[in-house]
PDB file of C-alpha atoms in Angstrom:
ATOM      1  CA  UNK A 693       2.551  -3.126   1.018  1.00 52.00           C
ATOM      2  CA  UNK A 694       2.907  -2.590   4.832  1.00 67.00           C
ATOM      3  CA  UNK A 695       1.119  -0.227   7.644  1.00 67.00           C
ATOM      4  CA  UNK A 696       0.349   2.970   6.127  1.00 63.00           C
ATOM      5  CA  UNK A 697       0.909   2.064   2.425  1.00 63.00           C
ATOM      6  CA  UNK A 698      -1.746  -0.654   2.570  1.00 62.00           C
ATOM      7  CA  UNK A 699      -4.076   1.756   4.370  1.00 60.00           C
ATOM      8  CA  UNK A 700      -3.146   4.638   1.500  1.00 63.00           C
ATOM      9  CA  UNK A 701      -3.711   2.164  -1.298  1.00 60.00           C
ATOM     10  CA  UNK A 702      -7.048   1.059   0.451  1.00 60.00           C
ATOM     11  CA  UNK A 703      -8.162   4.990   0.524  1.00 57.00           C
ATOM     12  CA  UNK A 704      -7.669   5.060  -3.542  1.00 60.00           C
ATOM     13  CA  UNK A 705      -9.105   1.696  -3.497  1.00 57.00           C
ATOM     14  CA  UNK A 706     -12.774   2.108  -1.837  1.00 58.00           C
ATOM     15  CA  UNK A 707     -13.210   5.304  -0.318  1.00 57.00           C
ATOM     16  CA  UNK A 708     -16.828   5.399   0.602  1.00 63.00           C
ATOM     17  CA  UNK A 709     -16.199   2.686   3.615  1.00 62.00           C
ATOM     18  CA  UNK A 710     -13.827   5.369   4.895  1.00 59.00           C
ATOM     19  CA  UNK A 711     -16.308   8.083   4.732  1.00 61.00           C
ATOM     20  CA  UNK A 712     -18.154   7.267   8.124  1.00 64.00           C
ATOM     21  CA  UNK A 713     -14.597   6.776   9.385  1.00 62.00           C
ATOM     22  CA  UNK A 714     -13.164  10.088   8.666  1.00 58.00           C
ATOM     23  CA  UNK A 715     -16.343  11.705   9.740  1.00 63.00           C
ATOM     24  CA  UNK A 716     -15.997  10.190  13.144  1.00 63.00           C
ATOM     25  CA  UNK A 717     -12.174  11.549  13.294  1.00 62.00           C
ATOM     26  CA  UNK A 718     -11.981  14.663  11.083  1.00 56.00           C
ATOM     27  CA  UNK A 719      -9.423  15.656  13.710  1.00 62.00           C
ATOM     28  CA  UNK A 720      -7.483  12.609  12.707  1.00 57.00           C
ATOM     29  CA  UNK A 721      -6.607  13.265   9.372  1.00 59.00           C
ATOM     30  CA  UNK A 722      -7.753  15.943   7.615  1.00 56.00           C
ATOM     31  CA  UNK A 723      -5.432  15.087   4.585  1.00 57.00           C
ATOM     32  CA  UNK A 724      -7.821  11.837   3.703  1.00 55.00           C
ATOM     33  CA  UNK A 725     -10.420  13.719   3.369  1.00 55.00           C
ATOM     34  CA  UNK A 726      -9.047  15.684   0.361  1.00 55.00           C
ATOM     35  CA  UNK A 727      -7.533  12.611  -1.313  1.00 55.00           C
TER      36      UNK A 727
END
């Protein structure tokens, strides 16, 4: 896994640590929100 597939497998993986992170960039990507 490289870049963006590490970072996509991480989202599956433990998405609560991402929660505060998508909440500080909603404008970032929406997308990860929904996944």
């Amino acid at each position: 896994m490289t870049g963006l597939v590490a970072v996509v497998a991480d989202w599956d993986a433990e998405p609560e640590p991402l929660v505060p992170l998508y909440l500080r960039r909603p404008d970032a990507k929406p997308s990860a929100v929904k996944r």
